[in-house]
CSV table of C-alpha atoms in Angstrom, one decimal:
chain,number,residue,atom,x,y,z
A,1,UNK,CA,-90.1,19.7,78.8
A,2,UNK,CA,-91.1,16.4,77.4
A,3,UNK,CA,-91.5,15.9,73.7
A,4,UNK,CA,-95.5,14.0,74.4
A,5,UNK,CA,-95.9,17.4,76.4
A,6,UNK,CA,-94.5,19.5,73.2
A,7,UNK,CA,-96.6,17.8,71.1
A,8,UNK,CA,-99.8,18.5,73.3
A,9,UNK,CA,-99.0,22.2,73.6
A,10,UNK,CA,-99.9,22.9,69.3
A,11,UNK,CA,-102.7,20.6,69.1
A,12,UNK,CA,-106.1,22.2,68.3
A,13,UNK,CA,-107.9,21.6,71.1
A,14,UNK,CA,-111.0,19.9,71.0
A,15,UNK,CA,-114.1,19.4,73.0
A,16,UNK,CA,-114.8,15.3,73.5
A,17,UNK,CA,-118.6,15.4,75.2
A,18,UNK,CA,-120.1,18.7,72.2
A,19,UNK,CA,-117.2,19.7,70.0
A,20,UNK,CA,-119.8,22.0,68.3
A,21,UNK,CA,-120.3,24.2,71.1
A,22,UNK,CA,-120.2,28.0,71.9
A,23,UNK,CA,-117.7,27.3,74.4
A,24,UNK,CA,-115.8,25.0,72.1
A,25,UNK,CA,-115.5,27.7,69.2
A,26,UNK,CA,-114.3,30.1,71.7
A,27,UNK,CA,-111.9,27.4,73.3
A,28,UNK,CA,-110.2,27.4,69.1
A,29,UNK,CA,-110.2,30.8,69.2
A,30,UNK,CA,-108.2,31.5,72.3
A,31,UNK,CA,-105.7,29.1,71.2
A,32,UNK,CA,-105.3,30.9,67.4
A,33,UNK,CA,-104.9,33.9,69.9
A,34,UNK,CA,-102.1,32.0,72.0
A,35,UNK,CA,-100.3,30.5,69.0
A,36,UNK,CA,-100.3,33.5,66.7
A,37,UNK,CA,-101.3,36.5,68.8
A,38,UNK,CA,-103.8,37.3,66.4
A,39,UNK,CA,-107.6,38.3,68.1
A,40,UNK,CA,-110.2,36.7,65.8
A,41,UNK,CA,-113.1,39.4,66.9
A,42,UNK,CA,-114.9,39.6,63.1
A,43,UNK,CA,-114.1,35.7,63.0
A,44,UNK,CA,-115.8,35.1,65.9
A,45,UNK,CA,-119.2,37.0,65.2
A,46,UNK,CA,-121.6,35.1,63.6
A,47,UNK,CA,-125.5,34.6,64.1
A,48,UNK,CA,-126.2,31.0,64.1
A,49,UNK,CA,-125.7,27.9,66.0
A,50,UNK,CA,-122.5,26.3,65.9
A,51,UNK,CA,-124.1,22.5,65.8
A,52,UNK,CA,-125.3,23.7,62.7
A,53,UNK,CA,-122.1,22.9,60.9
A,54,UNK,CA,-121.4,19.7,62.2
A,55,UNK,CA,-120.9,17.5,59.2
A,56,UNK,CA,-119.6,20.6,57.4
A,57,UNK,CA,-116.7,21.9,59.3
A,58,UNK,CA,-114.1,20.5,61.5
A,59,UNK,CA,-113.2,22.4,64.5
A,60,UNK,CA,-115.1,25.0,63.7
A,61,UNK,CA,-113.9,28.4,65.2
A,62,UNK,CA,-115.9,31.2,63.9
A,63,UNK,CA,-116.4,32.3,60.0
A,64,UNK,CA,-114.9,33.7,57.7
A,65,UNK,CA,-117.1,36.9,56.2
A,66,UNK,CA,-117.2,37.4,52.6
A,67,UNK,CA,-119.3,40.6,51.0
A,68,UNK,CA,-122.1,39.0,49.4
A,69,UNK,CA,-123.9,41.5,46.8
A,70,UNK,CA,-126.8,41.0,44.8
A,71,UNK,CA,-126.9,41.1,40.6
A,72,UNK,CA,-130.4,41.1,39.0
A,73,UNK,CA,-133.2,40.5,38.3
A,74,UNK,CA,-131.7,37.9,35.6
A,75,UNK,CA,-135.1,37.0,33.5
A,76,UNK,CA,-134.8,33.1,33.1
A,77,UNK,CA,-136.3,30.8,30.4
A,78,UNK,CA,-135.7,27.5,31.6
A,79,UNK,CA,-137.4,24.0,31.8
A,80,UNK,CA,-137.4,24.7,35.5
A,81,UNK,CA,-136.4,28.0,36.4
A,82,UNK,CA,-139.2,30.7,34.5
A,83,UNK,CA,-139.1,34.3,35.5
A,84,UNK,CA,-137.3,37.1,37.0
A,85,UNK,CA,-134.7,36.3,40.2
A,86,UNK,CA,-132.1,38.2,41.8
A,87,UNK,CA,-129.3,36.2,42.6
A,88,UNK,CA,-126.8,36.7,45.3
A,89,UNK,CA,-123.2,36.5,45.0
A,90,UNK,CA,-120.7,36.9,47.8
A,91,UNK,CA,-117.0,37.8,46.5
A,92,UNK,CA,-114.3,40.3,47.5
A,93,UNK,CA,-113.3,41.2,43.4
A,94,UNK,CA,-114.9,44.8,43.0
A,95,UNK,CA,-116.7,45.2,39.6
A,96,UNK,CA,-117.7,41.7,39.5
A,97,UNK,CA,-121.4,42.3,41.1
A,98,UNK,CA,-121.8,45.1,38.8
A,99,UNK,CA,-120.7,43.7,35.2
A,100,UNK,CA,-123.2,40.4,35.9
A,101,UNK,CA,-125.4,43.1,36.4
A,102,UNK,CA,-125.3,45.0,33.8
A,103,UNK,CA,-125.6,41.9,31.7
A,104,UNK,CA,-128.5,41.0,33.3
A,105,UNK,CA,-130.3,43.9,32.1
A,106,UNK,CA,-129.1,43.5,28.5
A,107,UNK,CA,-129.9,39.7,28.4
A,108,UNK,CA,-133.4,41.3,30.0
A,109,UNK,CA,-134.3,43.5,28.1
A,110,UNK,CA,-133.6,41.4,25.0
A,111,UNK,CA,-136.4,38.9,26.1
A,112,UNK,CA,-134.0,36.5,28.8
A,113,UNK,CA,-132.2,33.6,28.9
A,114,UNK,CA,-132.9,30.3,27.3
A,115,UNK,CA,-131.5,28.2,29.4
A,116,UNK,CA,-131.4,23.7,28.7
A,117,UNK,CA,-130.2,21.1,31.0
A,118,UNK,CA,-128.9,18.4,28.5
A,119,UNK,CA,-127.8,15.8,30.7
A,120,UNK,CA,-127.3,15.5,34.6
A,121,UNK,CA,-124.9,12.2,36.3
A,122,UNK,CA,-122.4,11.7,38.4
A,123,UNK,CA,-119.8,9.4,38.8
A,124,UNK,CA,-116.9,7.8,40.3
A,125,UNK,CA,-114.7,5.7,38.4
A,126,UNK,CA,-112.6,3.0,40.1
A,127,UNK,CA,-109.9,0.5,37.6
A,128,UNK,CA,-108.8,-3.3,37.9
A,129,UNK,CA,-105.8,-4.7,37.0
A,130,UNK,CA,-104.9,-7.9,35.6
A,131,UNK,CA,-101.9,-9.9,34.6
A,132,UNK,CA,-103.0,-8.8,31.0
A,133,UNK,CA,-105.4,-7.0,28.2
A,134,UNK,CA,-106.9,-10.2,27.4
A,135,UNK,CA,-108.5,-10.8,30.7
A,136,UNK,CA,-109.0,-6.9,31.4
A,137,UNK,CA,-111.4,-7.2,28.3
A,138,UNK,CA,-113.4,-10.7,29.2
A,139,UNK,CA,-113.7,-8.9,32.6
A,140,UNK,CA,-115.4,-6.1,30.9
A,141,UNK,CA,-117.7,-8.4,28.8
A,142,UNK,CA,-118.6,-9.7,32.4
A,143,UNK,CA,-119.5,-6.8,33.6
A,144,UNK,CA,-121.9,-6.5,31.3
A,145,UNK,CA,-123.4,-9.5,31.9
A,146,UNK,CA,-124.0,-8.5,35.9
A,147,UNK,CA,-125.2,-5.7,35.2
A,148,UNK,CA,-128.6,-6.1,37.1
A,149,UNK,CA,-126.6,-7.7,40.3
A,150,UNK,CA,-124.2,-4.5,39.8
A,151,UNK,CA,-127.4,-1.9,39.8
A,152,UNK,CA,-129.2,-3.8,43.3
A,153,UNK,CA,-125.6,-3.7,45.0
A,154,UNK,CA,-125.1,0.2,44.2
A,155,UNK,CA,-128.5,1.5,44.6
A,156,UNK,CA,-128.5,-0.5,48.3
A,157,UNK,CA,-126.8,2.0,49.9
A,158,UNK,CA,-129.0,5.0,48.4
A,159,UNK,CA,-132.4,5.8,48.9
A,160,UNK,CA,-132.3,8.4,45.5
A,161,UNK,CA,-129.0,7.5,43.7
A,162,UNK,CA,-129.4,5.5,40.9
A,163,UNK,CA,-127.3,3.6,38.6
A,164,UNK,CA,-128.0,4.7,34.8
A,165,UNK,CA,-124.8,2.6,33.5
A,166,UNK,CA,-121.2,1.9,32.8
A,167,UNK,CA,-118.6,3.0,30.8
A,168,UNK,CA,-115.7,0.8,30.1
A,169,UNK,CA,-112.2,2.5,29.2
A,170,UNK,CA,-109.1,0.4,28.7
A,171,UNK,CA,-105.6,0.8,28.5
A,172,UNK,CA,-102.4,-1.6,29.3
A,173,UNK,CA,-103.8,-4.6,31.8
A,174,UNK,CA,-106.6,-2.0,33.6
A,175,UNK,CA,-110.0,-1.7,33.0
A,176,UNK,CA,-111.5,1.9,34.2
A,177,UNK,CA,-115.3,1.4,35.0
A,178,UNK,CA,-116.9,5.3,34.8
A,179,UNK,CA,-120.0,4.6,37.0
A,180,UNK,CA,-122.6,7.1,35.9
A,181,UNK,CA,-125.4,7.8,39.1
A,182,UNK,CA,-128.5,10.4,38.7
A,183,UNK,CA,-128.2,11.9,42.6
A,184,UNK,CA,-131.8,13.4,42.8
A,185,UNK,CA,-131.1,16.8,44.0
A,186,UNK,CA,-127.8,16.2,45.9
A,187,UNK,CA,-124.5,16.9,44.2
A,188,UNK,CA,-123.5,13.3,44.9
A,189,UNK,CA,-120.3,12.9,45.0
A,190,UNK,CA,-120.3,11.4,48.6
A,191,UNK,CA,-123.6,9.2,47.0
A,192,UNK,CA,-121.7,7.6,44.4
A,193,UNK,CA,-118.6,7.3,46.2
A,194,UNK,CA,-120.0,5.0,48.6
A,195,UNK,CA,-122.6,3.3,46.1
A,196,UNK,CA,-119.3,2.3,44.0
A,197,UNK,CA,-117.6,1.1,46.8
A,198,UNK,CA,-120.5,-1.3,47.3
A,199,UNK,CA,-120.9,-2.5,43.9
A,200,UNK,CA,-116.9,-2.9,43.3
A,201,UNK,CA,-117.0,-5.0,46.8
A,202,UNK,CA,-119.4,-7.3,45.1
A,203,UNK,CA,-118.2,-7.2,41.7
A,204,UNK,CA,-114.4,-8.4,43.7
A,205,UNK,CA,-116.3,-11.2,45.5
A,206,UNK,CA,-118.1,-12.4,42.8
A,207,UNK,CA,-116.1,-12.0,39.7
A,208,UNK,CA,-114.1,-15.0,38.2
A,209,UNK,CA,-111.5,-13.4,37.2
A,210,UNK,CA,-108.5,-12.6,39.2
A,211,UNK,CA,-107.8,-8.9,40.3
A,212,UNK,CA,-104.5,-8.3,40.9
A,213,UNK,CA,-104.7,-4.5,42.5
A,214,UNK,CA,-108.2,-2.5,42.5
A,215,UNK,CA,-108.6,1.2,43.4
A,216,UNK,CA,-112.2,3.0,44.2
A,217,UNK,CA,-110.8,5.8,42.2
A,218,UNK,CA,-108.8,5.9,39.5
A,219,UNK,CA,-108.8,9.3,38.5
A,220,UNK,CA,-110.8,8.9,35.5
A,221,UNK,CA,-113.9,10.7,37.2
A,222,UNK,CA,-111.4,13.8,37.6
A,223,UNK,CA,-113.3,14.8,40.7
A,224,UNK,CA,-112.3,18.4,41.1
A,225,UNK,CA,-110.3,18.7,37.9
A,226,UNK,CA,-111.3,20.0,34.5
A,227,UNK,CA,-111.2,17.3,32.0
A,228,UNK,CA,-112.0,16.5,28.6
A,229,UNK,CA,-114.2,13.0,29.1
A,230,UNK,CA,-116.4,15.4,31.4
A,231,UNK,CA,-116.3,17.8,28.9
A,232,UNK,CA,-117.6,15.2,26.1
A,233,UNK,CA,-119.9,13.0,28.4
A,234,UNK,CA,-120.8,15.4,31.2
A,235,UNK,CA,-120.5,15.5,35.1
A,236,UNK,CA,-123.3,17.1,37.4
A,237,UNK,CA,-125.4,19.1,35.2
A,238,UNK,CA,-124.7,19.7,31.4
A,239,UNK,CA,-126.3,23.2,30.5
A,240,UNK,CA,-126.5,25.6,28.2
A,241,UNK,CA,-128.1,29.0,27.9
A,242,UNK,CA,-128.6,31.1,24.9
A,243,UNK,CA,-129.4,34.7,24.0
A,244,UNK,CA,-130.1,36.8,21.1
A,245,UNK,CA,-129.6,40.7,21.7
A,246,UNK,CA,-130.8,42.9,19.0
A,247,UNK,CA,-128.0,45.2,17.5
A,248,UNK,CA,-129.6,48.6,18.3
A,249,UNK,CA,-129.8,47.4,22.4
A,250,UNK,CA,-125.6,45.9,22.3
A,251,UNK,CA,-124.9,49.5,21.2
A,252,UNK,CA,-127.1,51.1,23.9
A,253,UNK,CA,-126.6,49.0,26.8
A,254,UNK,CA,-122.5,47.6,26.2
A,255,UNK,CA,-121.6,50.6,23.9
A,256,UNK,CA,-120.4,48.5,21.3
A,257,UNK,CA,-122.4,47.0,17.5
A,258,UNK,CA,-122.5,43.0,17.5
A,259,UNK,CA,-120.4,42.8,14.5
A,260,UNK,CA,-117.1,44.6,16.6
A,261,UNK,CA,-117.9,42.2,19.4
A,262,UNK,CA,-118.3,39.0,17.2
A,263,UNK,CA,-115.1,39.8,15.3
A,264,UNK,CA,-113.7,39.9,18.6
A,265,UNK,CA,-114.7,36.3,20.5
A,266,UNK,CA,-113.4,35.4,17.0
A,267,UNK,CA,-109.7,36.5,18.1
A,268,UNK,CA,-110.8,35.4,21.9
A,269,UNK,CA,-111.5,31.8,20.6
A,270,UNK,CA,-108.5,31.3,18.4
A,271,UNK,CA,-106.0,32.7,21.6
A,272,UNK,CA,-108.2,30.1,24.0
A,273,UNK,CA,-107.6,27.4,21.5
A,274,UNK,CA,-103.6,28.3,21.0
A,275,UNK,CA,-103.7,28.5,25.2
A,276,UNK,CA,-105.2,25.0,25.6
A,277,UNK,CA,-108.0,26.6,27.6
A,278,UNK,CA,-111.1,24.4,28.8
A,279,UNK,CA,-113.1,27.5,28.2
A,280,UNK,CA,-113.0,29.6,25.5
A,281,UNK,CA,-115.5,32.4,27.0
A,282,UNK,CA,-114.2,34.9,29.3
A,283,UNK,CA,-115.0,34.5,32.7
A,284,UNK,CA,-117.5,31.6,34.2
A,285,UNK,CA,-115.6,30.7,36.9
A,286,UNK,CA,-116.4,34.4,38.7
A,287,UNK,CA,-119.9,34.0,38.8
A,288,UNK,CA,-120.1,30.0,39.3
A,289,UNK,CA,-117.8,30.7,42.1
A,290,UNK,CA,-119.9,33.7,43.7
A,291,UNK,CA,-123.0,31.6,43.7
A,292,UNK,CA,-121.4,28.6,44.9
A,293,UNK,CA,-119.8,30.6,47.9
A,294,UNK,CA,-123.6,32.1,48.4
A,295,UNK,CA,-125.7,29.0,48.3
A,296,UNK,CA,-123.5,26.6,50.0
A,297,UNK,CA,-122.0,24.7,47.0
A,298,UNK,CA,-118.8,23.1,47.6
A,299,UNK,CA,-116.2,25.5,45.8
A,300,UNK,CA,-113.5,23.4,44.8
A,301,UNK,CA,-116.2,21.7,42.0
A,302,UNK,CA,-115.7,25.2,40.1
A,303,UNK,CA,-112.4,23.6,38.7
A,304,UNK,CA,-114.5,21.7,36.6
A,305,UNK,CA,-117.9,23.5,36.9
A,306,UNK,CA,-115.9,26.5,35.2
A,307,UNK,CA,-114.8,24.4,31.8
A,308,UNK,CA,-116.9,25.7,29.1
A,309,UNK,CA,-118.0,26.2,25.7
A,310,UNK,CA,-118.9,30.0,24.5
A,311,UNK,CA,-120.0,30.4,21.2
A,312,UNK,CA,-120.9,33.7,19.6
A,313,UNK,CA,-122.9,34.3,15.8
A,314,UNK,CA,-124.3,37.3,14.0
A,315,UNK,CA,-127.9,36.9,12.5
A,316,UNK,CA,-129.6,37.5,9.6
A,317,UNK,CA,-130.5,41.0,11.0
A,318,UNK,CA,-127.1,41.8,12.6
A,319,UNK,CA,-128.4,40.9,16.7
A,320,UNK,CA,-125.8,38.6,18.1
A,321,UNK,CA,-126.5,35.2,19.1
A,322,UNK,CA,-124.5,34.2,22.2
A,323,UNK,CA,-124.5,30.8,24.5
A,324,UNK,CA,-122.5,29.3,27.0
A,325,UNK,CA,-122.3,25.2,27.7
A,326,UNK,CA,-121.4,24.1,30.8
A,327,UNK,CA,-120.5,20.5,30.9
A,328,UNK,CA,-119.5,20.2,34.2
A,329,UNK,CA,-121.7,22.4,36.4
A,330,UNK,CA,-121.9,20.6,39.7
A,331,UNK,CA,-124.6,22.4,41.9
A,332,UNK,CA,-127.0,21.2,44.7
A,333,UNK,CA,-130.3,22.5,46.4
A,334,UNK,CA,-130.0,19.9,49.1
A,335,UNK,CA,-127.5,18.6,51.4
A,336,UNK,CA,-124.1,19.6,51.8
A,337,UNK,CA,-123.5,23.3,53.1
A,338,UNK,CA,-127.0,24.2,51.1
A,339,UNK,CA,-128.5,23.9,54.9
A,340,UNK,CA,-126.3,26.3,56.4
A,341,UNK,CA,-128.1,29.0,57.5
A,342,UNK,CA,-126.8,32.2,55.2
A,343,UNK,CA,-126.4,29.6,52.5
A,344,UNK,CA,-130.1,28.8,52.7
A,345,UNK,CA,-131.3,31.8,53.1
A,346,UNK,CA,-129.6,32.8,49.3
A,347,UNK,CA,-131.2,29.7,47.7
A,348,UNK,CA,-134.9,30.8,49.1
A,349,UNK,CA,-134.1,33.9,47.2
A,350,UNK,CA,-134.2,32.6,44.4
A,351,UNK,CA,-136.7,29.9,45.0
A,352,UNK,CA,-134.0,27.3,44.8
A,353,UNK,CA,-134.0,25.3,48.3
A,354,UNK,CA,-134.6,21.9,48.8
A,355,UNK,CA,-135.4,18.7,47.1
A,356,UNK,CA,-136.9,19.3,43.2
A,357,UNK,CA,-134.8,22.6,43.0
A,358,UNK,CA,-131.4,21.4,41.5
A,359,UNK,CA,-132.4,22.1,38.0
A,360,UNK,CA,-134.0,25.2,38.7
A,361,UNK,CA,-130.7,26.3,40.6
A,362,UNK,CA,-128.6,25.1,37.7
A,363,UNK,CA,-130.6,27.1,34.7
A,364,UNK,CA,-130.3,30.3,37.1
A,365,UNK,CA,-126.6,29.8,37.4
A,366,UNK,CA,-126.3,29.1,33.5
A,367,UNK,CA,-127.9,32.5,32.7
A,368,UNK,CA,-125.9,34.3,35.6
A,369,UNK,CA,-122.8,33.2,33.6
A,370,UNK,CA,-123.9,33.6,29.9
A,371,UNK,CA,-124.7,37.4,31.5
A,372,UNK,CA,-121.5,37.6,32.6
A,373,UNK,CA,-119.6,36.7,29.8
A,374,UNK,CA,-121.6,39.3,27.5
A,375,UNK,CA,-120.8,42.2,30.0
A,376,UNK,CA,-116.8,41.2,30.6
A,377,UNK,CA,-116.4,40.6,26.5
A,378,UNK,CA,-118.4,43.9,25.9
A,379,UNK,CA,-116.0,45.8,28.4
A,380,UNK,CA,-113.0,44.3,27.2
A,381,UNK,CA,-113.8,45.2,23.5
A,382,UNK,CA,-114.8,48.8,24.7
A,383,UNK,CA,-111.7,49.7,27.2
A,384,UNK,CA,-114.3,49.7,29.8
A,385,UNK,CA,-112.5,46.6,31.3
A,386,UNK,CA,-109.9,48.8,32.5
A,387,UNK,CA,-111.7,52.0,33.7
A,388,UNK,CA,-114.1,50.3,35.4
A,389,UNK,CA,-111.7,48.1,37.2
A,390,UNK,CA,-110.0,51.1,38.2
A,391,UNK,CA,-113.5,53.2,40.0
A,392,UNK,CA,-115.1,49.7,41.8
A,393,UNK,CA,-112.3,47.2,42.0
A,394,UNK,CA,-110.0,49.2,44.1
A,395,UNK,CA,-109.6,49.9,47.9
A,396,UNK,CA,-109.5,53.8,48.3
């Protein structure tokens, strides 16, 4: 047996003339089936088109099923998002669907969620080196200066990205440029990517000062990662929600006063501090992640969608004040997987599909959480953490 032939025999085959085909799926599945002996019958039910993923999946096979629940209704005060919505959340931890919830109907019942968008970019962040700091800096300085030529080259390739500005960060003989973009209702991160690219090709013809190496990236937007420059300047959507729940409804609904459960995030916020944490709350990433795998998001932006900010206070009157900031919160209602059909179907439940509807998505998702994080630090506090764990979250 030849080694080209060997070679041939474990590549995933692939359909040149309609690779998002029926026939093409099923042509990936039989080979799963020859290479592992495994039948993928559940993988290979779905309801929908397979050219429907193209630009989403490579060779696309089937799907993979996750539960998807509903928590609600979550009463909203936003900027964008006013009212009552049920959201959907698809996850295979048991007592997830039901904490969020039950902290729905406290945050409810005590009036809703006040929810603020406080800032919305994105960015991509490419660095320049030079043979020194001097020149790094006067580079800088001209950057400044071109602004305007900067802006036309970027926005070029975009018909809604647009170029708010330029940070300059420096260290050794680099110069890191954090573009900052507003991306309509798109998450953006393909936007900007190829906006910056445009702009540092112009910048690199035009500039007169010599570059010795140049990368599109250097790692200072942290795409993906939790950082603290998003944490301090945002990326996607910064937002915040806010509660007050009256004492007499904390003891009815989570069975605990507000003063037990603020003396507690006390002690939660001093052992996230001592950890290093990038969220002192308890648990945004479960319902960012849920939504995210619901609506279409891309899941991998819930390692920095999940940093966070949770801040707890008694009032005058013993209710407890509670809100959650998200600095990170990367969420789209357009473009992406948002089209896919399951994944749009979840967003029109909530009103949340299509261009205009980022914000509105975003302000659901920050009260989802903030209701969330109530519930888990209520049943933590109680013991009902463990219990309840132990009758939804396992298989019988």
């Amino acid at each position: 047996m030849s080694t080209s032939h060997q070679v041939d025999r474990h590549r995933i085959p692939r359909d040149r003339t309609n690779d998002y085909s029926p026939e093409a799926a099923r042509m990936r599945r039989d080979f799963v089936r020859e290479q592992t002996g495994v039948e993928l019958k559940h993988a290979g039910s779905y309801s929908f088109d397979p050219e429907a993923v193209k630009g989403n999946c490579e060779h696309f096979m089937g799907v993979s099923q996750v539960p998807l629940g509903v928590a609600g209704p979550v009463r909203v005060n936003g900027e964008h998002a006013q009212g009552e919505f049920y959201v959907p959340m698809a996850t295979a931890e048991g007592t997830l669907v039901a904490s969020y919830n039950r902290g729905m109907r406290l945050t409810r019942e005590a009036g809703g969620v006040t929810v603020t968008v406080a800032d919305d970019a994105m960015q991509r962040a490419p660095v320049f080196a030079f043979d020194n700091a001097q020149t790094a800096k006067r580079f800088g300085l001209w950057i400044k200066e071109q602004m305007p030529a900067i802006r036309d080259a970027a926005e070029a390739t975009t018909r809604v990205g647009k170029l708010r500005d330029i940070e300059h960060y420096a260290a050794a003989r680099f110069l890191y440029l954090r573009f900052n973009y507003t991306t309509g209702d798109a998450a953006g991160q393909n936007m900007c990517g190829k906006a910056t690219h445009a702009a540092c090709q112009w910048i690199l013809a035009n500039t007169p000062y010599a570059v010795e190496r140049f990368s599109l990236s250097g790692n200072m937007d942290t795409d993906k990662k939790p950082s603290q420059v998003n944490f301090l300047h945002s990326r996607g959507k910064r937002v915040i929600a806010e509660c007050t729940v009256p004492d007499k409804l904390m003891r009815e609904i989570m069975g605990i006063d507000s003063k037990s459960l603020y003396q507690r995030r006390i002690m939660s916020m001093t052992g996230a501090f001592m950890a290093g944490s990038m969220n002192n709350g308890a648990h945004a990433a479960n319902g960012i992640t849920a939504t995210f795998i619901a609506t279409g998001q891309d899941a991998a932006n819930v390692a920095e969608s999940c940093v966070g900010a949770a801040v707890g206070e008694l009032t005058d009157d013993n209710g407890y004040y509670f809100s959650i900031t998200l600095p990170s919160l990367i969420c789209a209602s357009y473009g992406g997987g948002t089209g896919l059909p399951s994944q749009r179907e979840c967003l029109e439940m909530m009103d949340c599909y299509g261009q205009g509807k980022s914000l509105k998505l975003a302000e659901i998702i920050g009260a989802t959480v903030l209701a969330g994080e109530l519930s888990l630090a209520a049943a933590v506090a109680t013991g009902d953490w463990v219990t309840s764990h132990e009758q939804y979250g396992r298989n019988r």
